[in-house]
Amino acid sequence: MTVLTEARGLTWIEVCPLEAVPAGGGVAALLPDGSQVAVFRTAEGVLFGLSHVDPCSGAAVLARGIVGDAGGVPVVASPVYKERFDLRTGECLDAEGVRVRTYPVRVADGLVHVGSA
């Protein structure tokens, strides 16, 4: 695992090769601070990063959720209770006031990196 820190204090952590993230699916990774991140790739090839922990069930399962679209909003539906989370903001579309942490994601040299402050 490679960790790069930029001048603005954002740390980029290499999590996997791009081809390890299936189109329309996600993968989970453990960050150096012990937190778990889920990286998703939509069918259109756009990448998003969310916490892997579903706040509704408390289980680390979001990377196994169903990636799709809800009225133009890219979402993942938790495999536990099926709540949908906006991949852009982490906001739950089915439970007001519930959200998951989001992470910036980038690809460099064919590797997916997750940013954290």
XYZ file of C-alpha atoms in Angstrom:
117
model
C 0.000 0.000 0.000
C 1.332 3.422 -0.989
C 0.371 6.549 0.959
C 0.952 9.998 -0.568
C 0.275 13.277 1.265
C -0.405 16.455 -0.717
C 0.251 20.033 0.343
C -3.430 20.630 1.217
C -3.280 17.882 3.833
C -5.133 15.315 1.766
C -3.601 11.870 1.957
C -4.026 9.508 -1.013
C -3.963 5.814 -0.246
C -3.564 3.224 -2.981
C -6.273 0.603 -2.539
C -6.357 -1.595 -5.661
C -5.894 -1.789 -9.426
C -8.730 -0.155 -11.381
C -9.670 -3.478 -12.986
C -10.393 -4.888 -9.495
C -13.452 -2.609 -9.242
C -16.194 -4.159 -11.368
C -18.436 -1.935 -13.487
C -21.723 -1.696 -11.590
C -20.153 -2.979 -8.373
C -17.821 -2.247 -5.516
C -14.851 -3.450 -3.521
C -13.900 -2.922 0.108
C -10.525 -1.830 1.438
C -9.051 -1.329 4.883
C -7.320 2.021 5.384
C -4.248 2.480 7.598
C -6.363 4.146 10.320
C -8.555 1.026 10.548
C -11.550 2.497 8.750
C -13.152 0.570 5.921
C -13.919 2.165 2.570
C -16.092 0.903 -0.267
C -15.049 1.955 -3.782
C -17.765 1.773 -6.430
C -17.683 2.017 -10.207
C -20.920 2.793 -11.993
C -21.846 1.177 -15.308
C -20.685 4.457 -16.889
C -17.248 4.049 -15.292
C -17.504 6.792 -12.651
C -15.789 6.001 -9.325
C -17.077 6.883 -5.848
C -15.868 6.199 -2.320
C -18.099 5.681 0.726
C -17.663 4.187 4.140
C -18.082 0.421 3.914
C -20.209 0.414 7.091
C -23.985 0.584 6.638
C -25.186 2.954 9.409
C -28.647 1.352 9.440
C -27.437 -2.168 10.249
C -23.975 -1.411 11.640
C -22.517 -4.063 9.342
C -19.555 -3.542 7.013
C -21.390 -4.535 3.837
C -21.906 -1.565 1.509
C -19.299 -2.709 -1.037
C -21.553 -5.753 -1.581
C -24.583 -3.564 -2.286
C -26.418 -3.123 -5.557
C -25.155 -0.154 -7.601
C -27.771 1.598 -9.693
C -29.696 4.760 -10.376
C -32.611 6.325 -8.494
C -34.162 9.099 -10.578
C -30.816 10.165 -11.990
C -28.935 9.804 -8.687
C -26.176 7.172 -8.599
C -26.853 4.948 -5.578
C -25.854 1.826 -3.757
C -28.554 -0.201 -1.992
C -27.350 -1.880 1.169
C -27.560 -5.682 1.023
C -29.004 -5.744 4.579
C -32.114 -3.516 4.739
C -31.891 -2.133 1.166
C -31.571 1.536 2.118
C -30.176 3.505 -0.818
C -27.202 5.824 -0.393
C -26.313 8.605 -2.834
C -22.836 7.740 -4.113
C -22.020 11.448 -4.540
C -22.949 12.667 -1.054
C -23.398 9.596 1.153
C -26.928 10.743 2.000
C -29.491 8.005 2.616
C -32.482 8.416 0.304
C -34.707 6.257 2.513
C -33.960 7.494 6.047
C -33.886 11.220 6.718
C -30.741 12.472 8.430
C -28.774 9.260 7.846
C -25.590 9.361 5.797
C -22.272 7.630 5.339
C -18.863 9.245 5.026
C -17.663 9.938 1.514
C -14.089 9.741 0.260
C -12.531 11.353 -2.802
C -11.315 8.766 -5.318
C -8.787 9.092 -8.125
C -6.993 6.811 -10.559
C -3.254 7.219 -11.152
C -1.180 4.836 -13.236
C -4.055 2.329 -13.299
C -4.361 2.267 -9.500
C -7.338 3.465 -7.463
C -6.481 5.889 -4.649
C -8.768 7.008 -1.832
C -8.201 10.391 -0.235
C -8.654 11.258 3.383
C -7.882 14.316 5.499
